[in-house]
PDB file of C-alpha atoms in Angstrom:
ATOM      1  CA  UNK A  15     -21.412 -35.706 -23.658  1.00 48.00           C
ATOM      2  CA  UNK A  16     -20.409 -32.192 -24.034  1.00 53.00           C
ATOM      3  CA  UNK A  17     -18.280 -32.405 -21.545  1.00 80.00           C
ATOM      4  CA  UNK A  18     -15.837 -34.533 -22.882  1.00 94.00           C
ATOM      5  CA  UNK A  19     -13.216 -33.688 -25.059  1.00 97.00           C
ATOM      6  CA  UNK A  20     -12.591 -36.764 -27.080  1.00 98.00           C
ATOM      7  CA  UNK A  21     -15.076 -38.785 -28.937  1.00 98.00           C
ATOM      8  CA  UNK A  22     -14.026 -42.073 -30.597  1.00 98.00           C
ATOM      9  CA  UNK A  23     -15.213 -43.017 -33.887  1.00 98.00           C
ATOM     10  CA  UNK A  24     -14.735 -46.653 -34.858  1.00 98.00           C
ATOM     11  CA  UNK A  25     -16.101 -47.410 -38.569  1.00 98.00           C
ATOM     12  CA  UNK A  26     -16.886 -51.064 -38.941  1.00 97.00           C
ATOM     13  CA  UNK A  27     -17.466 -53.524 -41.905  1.00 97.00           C
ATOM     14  CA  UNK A  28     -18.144 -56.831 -41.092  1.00 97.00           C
ATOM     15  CA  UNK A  29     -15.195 -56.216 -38.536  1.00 96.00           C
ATOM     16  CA  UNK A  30     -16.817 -57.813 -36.054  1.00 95.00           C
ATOM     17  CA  UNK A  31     -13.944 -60.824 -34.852  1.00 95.00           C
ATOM     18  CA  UNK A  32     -11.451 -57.718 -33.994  1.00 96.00           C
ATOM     19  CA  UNK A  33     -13.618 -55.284 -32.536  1.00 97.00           C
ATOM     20  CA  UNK A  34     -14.283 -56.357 -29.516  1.00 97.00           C
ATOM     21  CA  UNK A  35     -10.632 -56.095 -29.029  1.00 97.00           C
ATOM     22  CA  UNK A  36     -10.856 -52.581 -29.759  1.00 98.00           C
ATOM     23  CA  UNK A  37     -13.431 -51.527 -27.747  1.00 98.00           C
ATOM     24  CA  UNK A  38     -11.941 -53.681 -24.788  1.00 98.00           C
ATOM     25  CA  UNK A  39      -8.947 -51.073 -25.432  1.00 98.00           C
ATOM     26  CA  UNK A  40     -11.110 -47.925 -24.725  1.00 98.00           C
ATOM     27  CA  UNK A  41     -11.403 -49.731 -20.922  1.00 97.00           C
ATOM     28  CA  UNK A  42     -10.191 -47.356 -18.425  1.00 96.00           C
ATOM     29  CA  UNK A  43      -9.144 -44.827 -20.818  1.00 98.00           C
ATOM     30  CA  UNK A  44     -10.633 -41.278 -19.549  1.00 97.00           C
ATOM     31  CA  UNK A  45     -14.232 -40.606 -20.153  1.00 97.00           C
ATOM     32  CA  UNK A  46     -15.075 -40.308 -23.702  1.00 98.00           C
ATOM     33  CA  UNK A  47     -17.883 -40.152 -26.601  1.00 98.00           C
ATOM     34  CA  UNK A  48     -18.183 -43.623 -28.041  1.00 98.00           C
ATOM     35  CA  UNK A  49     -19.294 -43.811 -31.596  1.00 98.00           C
ATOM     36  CA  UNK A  50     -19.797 -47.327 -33.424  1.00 98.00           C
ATOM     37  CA  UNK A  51     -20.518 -46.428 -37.138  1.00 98.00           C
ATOM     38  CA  UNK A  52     -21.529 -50.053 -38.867  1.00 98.00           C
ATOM     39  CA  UNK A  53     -20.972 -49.602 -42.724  1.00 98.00           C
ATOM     40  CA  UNK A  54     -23.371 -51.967 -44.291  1.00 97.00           C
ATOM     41  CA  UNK A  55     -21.749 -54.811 -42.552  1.00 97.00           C
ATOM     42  CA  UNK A  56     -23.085 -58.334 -44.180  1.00 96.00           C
ATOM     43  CA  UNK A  57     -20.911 -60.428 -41.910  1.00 95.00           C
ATOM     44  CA  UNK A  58     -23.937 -62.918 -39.332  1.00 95.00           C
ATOM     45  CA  UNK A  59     -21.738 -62.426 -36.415  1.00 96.00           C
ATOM     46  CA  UNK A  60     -20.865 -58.941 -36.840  1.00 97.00           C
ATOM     47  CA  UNK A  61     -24.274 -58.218 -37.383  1.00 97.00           C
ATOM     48  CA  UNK A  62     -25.206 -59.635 -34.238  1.00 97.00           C
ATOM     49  CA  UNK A  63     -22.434 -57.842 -32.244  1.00 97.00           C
ATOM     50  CA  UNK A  64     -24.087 -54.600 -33.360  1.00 97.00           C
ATOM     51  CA  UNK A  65     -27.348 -55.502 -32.072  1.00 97.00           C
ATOM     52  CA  UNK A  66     -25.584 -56.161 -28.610  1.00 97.00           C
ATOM     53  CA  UNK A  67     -23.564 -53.443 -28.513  1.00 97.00           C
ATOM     54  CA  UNK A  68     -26.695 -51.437 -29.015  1.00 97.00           C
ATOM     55  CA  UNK A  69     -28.986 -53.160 -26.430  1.00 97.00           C
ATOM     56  CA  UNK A  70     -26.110 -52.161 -23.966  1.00 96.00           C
ATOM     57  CA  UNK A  71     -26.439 -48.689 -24.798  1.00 96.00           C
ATOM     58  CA  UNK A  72     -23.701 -47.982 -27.341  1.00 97.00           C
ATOM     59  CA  UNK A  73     -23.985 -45.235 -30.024  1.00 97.00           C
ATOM     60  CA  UNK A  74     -24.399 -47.694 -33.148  1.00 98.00           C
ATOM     61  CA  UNK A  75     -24.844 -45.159 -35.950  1.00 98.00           C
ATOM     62  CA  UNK A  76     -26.009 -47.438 -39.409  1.00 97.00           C
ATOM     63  CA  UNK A  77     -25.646 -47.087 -42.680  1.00 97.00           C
ATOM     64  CA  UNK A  78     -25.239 -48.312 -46.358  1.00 97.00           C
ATOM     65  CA  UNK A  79     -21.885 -49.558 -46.744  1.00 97.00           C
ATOM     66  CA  UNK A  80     -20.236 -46.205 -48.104  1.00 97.00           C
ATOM     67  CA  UNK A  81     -16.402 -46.640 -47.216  1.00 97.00           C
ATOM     68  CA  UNK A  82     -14.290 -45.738 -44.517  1.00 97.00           C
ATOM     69  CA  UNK A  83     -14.166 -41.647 -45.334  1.00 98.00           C
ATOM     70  CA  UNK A  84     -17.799 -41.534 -45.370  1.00 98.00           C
ATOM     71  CA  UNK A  85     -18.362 -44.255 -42.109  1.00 98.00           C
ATOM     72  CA  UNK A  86     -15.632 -42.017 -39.963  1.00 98.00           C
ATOM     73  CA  UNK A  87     -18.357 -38.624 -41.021  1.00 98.00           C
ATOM     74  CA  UNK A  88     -20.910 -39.953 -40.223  1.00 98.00           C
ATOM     75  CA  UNK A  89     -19.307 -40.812 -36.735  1.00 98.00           C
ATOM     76  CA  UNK A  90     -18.136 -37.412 -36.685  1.00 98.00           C
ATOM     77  CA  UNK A  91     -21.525 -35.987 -37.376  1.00 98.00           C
ATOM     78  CA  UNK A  92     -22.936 -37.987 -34.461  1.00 97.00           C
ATOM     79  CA  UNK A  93     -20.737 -36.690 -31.724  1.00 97.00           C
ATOM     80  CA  UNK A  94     -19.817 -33.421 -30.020  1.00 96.00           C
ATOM     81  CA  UNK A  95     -16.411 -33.786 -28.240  1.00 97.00           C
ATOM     82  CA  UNK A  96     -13.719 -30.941 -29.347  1.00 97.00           C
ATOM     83  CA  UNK A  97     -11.500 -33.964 -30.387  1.00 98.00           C
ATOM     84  CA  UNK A  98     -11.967 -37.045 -32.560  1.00 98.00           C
ATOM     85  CA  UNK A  99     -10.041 -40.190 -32.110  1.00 98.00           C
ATOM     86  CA  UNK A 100     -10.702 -42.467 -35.477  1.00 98.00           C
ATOM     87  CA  UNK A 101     -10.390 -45.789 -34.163  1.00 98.00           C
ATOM     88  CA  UNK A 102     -10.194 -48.882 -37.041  1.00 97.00           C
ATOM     89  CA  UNK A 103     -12.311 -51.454 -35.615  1.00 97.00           C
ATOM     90  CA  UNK A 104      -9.134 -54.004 -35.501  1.00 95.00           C
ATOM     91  CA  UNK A 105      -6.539 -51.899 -33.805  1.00 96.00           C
ATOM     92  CA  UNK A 106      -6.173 -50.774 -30.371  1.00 97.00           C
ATOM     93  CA  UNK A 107      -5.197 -48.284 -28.226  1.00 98.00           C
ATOM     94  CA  UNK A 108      -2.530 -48.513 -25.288  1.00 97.00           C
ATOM     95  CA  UNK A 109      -3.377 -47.493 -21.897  1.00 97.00           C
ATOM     96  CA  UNK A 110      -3.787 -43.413 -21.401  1.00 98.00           C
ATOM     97  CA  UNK A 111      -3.161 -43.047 -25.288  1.00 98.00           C
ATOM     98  CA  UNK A 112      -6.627 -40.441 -25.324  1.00 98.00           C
ATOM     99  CA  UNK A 113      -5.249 -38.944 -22.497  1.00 98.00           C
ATOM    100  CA  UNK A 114      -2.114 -38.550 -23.434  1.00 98.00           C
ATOM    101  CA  UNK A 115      -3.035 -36.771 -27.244  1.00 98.00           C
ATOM    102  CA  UNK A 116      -6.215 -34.850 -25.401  1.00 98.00           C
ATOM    103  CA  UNK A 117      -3.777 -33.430 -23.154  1.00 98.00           C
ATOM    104  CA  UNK A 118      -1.463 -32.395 -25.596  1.00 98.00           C
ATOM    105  CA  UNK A 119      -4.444 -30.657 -27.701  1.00 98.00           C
ATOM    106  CA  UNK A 120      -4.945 -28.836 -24.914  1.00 98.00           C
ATOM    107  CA  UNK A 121      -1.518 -27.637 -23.912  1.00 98.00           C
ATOM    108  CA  UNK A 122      -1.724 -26.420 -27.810  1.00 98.00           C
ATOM    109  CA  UNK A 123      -4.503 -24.183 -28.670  1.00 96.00           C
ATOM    110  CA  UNK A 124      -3.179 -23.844 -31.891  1.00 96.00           C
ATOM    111  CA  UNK A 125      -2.062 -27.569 -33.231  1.00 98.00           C
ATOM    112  CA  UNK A 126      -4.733 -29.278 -35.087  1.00 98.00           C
ATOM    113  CA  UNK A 127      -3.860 -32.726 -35.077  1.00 98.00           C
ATOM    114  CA  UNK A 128      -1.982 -34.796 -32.192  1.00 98.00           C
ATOM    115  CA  UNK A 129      -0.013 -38.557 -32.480  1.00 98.00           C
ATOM    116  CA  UNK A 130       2.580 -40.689 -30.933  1.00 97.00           C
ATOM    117  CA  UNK A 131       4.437 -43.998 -32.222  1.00 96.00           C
ATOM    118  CA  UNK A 132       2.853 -47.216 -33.227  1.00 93.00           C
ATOM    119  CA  UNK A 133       3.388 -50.502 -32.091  1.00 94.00           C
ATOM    120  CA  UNK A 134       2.442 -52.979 -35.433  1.00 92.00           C
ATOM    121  CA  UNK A 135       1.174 -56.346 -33.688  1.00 89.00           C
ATOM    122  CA  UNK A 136       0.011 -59.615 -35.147  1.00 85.00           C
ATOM    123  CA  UNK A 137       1.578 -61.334 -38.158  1.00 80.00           C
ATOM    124  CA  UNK A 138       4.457 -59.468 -36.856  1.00 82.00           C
ATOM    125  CA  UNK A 139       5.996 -57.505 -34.434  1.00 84.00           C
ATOM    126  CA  UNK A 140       7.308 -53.834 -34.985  1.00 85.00           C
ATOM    127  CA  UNK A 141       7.672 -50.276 -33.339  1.00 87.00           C
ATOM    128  CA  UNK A 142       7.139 -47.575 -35.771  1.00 89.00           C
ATOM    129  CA  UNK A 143       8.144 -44.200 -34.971  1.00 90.00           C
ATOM    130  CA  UNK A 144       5.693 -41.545 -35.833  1.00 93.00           C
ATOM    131  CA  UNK A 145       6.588 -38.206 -37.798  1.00 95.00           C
ATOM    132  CA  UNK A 146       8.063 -35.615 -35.748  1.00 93.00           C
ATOM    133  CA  UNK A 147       6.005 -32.761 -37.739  1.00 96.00           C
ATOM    134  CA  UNK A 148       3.577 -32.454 -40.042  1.00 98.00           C
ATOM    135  CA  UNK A 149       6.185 -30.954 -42.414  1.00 98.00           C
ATOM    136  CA  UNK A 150       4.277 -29.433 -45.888  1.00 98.00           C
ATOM    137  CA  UNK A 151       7.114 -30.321 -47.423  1.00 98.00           C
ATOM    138  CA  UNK A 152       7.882 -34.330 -46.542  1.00 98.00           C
ATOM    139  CA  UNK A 153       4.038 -35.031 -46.422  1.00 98.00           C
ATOM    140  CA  UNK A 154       3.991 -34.695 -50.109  1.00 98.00           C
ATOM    141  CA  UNK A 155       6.209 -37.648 -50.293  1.00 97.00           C
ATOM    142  CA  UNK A 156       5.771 -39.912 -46.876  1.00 96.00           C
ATOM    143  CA  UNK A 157       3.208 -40.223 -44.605  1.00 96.00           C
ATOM    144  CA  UNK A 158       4.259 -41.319 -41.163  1.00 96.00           C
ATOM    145  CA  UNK A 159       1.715 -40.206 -39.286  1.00 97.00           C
ATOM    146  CA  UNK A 160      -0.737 -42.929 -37.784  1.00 95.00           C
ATOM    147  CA  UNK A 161      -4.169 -43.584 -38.326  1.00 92.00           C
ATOM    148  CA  UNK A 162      -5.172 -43.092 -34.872  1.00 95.00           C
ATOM    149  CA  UNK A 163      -4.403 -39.528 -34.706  1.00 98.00           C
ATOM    150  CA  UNK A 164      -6.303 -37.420 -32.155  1.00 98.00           C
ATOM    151  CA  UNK A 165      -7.883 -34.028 -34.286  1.00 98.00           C
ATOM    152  CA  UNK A 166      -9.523 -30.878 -33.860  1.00 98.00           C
ATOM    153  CA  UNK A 167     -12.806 -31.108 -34.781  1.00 98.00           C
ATOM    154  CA  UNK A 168     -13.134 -27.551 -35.514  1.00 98.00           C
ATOM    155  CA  UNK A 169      -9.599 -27.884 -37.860  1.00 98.00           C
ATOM    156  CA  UNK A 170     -10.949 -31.631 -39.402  1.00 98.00           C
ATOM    157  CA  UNK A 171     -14.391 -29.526 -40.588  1.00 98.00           C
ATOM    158  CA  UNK A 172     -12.518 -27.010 -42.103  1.00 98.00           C
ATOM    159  CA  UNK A 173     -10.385 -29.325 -44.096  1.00 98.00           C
ATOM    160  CA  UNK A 174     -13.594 -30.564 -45.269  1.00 98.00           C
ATOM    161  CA  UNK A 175     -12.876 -33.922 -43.259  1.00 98.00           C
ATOM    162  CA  UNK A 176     -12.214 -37.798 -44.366  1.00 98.00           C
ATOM    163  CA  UNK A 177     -12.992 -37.636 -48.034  1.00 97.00           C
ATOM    164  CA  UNK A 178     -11.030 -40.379 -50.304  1.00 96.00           C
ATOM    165  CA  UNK A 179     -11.036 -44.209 -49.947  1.00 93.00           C
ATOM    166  CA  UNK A 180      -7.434 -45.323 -49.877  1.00 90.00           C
ATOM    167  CA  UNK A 181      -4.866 -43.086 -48.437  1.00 95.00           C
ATOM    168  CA  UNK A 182      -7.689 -40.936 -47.047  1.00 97.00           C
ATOM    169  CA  UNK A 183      -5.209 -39.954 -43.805  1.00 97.00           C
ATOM    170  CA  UNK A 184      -2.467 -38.911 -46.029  1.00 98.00           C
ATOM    171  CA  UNK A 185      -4.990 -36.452 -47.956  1.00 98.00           C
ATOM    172  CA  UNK A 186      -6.117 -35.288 -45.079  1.00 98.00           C
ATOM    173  CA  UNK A 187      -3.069 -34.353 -43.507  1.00 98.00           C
ATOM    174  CA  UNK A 188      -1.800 -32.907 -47.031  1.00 98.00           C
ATOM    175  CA  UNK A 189      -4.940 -30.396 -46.623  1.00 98.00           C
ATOM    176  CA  UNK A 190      -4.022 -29.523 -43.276  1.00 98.00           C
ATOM    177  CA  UNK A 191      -0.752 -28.631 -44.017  1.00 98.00           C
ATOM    178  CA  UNK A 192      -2.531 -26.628 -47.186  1.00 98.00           C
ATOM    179  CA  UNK A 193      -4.449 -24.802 -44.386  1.00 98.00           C
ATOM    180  CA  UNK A 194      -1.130 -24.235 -42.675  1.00 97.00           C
ATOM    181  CA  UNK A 195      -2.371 -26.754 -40.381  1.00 98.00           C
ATOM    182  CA  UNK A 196       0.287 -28.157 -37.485  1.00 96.00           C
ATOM    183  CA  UNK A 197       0.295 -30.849 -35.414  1.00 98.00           C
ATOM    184  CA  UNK A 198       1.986 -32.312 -32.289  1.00 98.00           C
ATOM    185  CA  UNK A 199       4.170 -35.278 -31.841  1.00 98.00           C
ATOM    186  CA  UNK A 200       3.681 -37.120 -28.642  1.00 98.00           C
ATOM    187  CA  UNK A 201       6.235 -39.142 -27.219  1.00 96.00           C
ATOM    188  CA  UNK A 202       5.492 -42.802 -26.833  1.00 95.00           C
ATOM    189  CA  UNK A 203       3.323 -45.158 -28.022  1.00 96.00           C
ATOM    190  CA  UNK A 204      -0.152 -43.842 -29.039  1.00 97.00           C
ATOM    191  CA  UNK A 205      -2.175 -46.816 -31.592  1.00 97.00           C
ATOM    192  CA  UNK A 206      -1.633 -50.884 -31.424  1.00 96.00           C
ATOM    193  CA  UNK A 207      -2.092 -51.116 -35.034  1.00 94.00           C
ATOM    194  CA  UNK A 208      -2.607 -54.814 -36.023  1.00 91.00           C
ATOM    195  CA  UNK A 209      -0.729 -56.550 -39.138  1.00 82.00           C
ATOM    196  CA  UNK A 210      -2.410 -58.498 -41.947  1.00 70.00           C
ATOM    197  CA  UNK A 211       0.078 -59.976 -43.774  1.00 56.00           C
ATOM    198  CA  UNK A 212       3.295 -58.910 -44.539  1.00 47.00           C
ATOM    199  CA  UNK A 213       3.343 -55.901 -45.844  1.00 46.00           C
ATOM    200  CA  UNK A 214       0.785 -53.002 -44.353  1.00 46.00           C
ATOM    201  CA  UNK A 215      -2.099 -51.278 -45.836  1.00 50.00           C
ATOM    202  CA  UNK A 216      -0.788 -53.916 -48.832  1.00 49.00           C
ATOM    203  CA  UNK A 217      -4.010 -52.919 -50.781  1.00 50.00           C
ATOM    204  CA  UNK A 218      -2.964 -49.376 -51.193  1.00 54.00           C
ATOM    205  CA  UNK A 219       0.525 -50.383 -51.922  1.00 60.00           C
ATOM    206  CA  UNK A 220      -0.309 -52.260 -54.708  1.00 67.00           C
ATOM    207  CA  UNK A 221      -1.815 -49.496 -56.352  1.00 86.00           C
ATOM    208  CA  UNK A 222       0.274 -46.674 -54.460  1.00 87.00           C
ATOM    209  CA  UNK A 223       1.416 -45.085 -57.775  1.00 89.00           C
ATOM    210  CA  UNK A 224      -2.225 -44.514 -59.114  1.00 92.00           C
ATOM    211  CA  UNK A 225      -3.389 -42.998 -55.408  1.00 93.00           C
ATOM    212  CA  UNK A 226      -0.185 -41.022 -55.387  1.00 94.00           C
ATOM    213  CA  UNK A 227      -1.583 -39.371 -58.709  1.00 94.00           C
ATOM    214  CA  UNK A 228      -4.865 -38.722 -57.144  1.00 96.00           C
ATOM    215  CA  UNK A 229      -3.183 -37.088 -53.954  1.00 97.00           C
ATOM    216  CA  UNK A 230      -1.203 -35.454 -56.606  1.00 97.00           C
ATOM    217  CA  UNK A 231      -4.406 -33.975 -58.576  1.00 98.00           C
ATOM    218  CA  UNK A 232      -6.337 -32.968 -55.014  1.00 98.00           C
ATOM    219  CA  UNK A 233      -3.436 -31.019 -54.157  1.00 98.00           C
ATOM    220  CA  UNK A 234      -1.386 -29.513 -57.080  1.00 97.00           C
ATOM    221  CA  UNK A 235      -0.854 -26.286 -55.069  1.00 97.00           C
ATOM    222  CA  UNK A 236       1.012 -28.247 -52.387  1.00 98.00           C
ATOM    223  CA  UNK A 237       3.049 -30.383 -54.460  1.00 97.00           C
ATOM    224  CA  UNK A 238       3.785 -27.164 -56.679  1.00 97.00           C
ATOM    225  CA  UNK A 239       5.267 -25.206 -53.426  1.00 97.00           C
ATOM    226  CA  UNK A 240       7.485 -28.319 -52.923  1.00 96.00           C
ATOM    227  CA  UNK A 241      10.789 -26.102 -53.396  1.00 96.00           C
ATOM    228  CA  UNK A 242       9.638 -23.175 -51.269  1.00 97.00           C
ATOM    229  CA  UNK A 243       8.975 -25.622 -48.884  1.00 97.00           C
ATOM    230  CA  UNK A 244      11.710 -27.682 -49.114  1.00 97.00           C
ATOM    231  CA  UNK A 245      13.215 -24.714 -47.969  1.00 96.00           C
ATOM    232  CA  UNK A 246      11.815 -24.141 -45.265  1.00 96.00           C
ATOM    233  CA  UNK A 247      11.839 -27.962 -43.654  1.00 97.00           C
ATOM    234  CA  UNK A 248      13.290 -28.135 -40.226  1.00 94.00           C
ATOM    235  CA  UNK A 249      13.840 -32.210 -41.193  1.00 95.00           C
ATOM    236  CA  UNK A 250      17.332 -33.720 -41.091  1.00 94.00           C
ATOM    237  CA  UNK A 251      19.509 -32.856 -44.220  1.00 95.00           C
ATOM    238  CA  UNK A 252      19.735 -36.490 -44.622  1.00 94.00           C
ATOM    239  CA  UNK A 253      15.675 -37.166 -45.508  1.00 96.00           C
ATOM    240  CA  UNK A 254      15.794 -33.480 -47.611  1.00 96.00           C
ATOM    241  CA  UNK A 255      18.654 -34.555 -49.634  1.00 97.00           C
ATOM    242  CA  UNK A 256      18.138 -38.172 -50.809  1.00 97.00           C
ATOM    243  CA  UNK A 257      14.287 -38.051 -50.931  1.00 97.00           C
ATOM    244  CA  UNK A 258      14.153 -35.484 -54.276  1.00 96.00           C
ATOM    245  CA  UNK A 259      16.727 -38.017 -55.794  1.00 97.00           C
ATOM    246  CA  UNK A 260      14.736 -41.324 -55.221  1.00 96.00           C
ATOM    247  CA  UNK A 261      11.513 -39.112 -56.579  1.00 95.00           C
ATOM    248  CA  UNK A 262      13.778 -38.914 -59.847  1.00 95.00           C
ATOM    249  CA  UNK A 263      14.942 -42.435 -60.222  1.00 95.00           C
ATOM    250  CA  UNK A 264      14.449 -43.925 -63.804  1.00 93.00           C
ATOM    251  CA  UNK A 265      12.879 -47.175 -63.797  1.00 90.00           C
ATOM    252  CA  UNK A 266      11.810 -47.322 -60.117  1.00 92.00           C
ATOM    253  CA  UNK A 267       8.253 -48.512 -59.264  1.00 91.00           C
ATOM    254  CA  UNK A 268       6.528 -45.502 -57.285  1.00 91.00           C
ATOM    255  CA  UNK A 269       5.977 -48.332 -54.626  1.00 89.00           C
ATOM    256  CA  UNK A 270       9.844 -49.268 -54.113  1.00 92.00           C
ATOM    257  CA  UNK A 271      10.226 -45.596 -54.171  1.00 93.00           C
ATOM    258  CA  UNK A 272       7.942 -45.083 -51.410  1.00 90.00           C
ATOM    259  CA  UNK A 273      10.051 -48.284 -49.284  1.00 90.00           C
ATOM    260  CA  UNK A 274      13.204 -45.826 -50.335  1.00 94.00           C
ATOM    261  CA  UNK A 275      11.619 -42.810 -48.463  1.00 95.00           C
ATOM    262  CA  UNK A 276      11.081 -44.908 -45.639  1.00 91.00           C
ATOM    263  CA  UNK A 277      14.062 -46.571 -45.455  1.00 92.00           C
ATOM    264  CA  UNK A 278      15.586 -42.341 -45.686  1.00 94.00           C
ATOM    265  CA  UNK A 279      12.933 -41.675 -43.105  1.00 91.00           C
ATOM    266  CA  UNK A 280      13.771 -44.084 -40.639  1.00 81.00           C
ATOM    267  CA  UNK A 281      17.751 -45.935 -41.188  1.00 72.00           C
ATOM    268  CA  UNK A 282      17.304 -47.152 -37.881  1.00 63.00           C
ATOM    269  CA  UNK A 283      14.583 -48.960 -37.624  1.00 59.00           C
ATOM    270  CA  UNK A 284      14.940 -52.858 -37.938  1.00 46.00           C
ATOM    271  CA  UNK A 285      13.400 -54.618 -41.375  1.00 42.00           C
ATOM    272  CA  UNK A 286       9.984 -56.064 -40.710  1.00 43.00           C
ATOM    273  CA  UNK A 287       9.690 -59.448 -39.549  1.00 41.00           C
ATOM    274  CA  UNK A 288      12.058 -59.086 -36.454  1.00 39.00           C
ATOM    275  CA  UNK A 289      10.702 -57.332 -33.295  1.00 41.00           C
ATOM    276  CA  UNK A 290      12.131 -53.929 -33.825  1.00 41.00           C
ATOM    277  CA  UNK A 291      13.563 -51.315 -31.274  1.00 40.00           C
ATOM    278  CA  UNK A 292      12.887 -48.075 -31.697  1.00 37.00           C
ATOM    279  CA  UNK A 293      15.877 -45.236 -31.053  1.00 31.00           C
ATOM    280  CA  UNK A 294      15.149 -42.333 -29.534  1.00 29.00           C
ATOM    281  CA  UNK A 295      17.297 -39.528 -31.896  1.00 28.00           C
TER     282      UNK A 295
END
């Protein structure tokens, strides 16, 4: 195992109708650490897949059903790779997506966290661009950065890792840019993120303003620098100009606020529910 560089983590609860399309995904990818963390699953037939998975020699690691943050440590815990992918147990990953991130990892010593694009698939179809940089400044308002983001395992243990439930990405990337953390954007798509519904991660959404105040209270240095950083953001005049007026709207939900900054974010991209090209600028 140690010598592979990547080791994927998928945390599962009673996930166990879309992850065999996951794991089918990690077919002919390069060589990597495997890591099936079941999270108190109750599901029969996800049960059962776990018992299979470990007769055929997969690294089940279970547990009491603790949430996502604490399913994707204890992954982390039971692998060695330098990198970890964190897979959710419906998505997928595109041909030579580890590849593609490892490599970049390794053409920068320095970066602690690598991504490309997403492409959103069932209930609809979409291409989502991913963030160009992990900017200190925009992260505090949108995170575009996908879930499926290859990271440093030396830089995710000194962020103190996967810690919330809801939004736990976002804080995570909000302490690496704390740290002074960068990452790298790789061209092309990196994570087949599947689509429940119409609107995603609709269960944060709902409730985005509350988990906005949380991110808000785990990180008042960050948000407080927002100024000095501002400064300092390399991101289109465009997104640094209009976002600090939506964040002042009267009256405006903090979730249509956050569909505002997206809509700043990404003008090109066509409105969910029609299959989407994604520009290149």
């Amino acid at each position: 195992m140690s010598r592979m560089r990547v080791a994927v983590v998928i945390a599962c609860f009673d996930d166990g109708a879309t992850l065999p399309d996951a794991l089918a995904s990690l077919e002919g990818q390069e060589p990597h650490e495997l890591v099936v963390v079941d999270d108190g699953s109750t599901d029969d037939a996800t049960v059962e897949l776990m018992d299979e998975l470990w007769a055929k020699g997969v690294r089940v690691v279970r547990q009491e059903n603790a949430g996502l943050s604490a399913a994707r440590m204890a992954g982390v815990a039971a692998s060695e790779a330098t990198y970890v992918l964190p897979l959710d147990a419906d998505d997928a990953l595109p041909a030579g997506a580890v590849t593609r991130l490892a490599d970049a990892l390794d053409a920068d010593p320095v970066a602690a966290v690598a991504w490309g694009d997403l492409e959103v698939f069932g209930d609809i179809s979409l291409r989502v661009r991913g963030a160009r940089a992990l900017d200190p400044w925009h992260i505090t308002y949108l995170n575009e950065i996908p879930v499926a983001a290859l990271v440093r395992r030396s830089s995710l243990l000194a962020a103190g890792g996967w810690q919330i439930e809801g939004y736990e990405d976002w804080d995570l990337w909000m302490r690496f840019a704390e740290l002074g953390f960068r990452g790298v954007y790789v061209p092309g798509t990196a994570l087949l993120y599947r689509r429940h519904g119409y609107r995603m991660n609709a269960g944060c959404l709902d409730n985005h303003g509350q988990k906005l105040d949380e991110l808000r209270s785990r990180h008042p240095a960050l948000f407080g620098r927002r100024r000095q950083n501002w400064r300092r953001s390399s991101l289109p005049w465009r997104t640094r100009s209009l976002s600090p007026i939506v964040a002042a709207l009267p009256i405006v939900s903090a979730y249509d606020k956050h569909r505002l900054y997206r809509l700043i974010s990404r003008p090109h991209e066509v409105l969910p529910g029609r299959r989407a090209r994604l520009l290149s600028q």
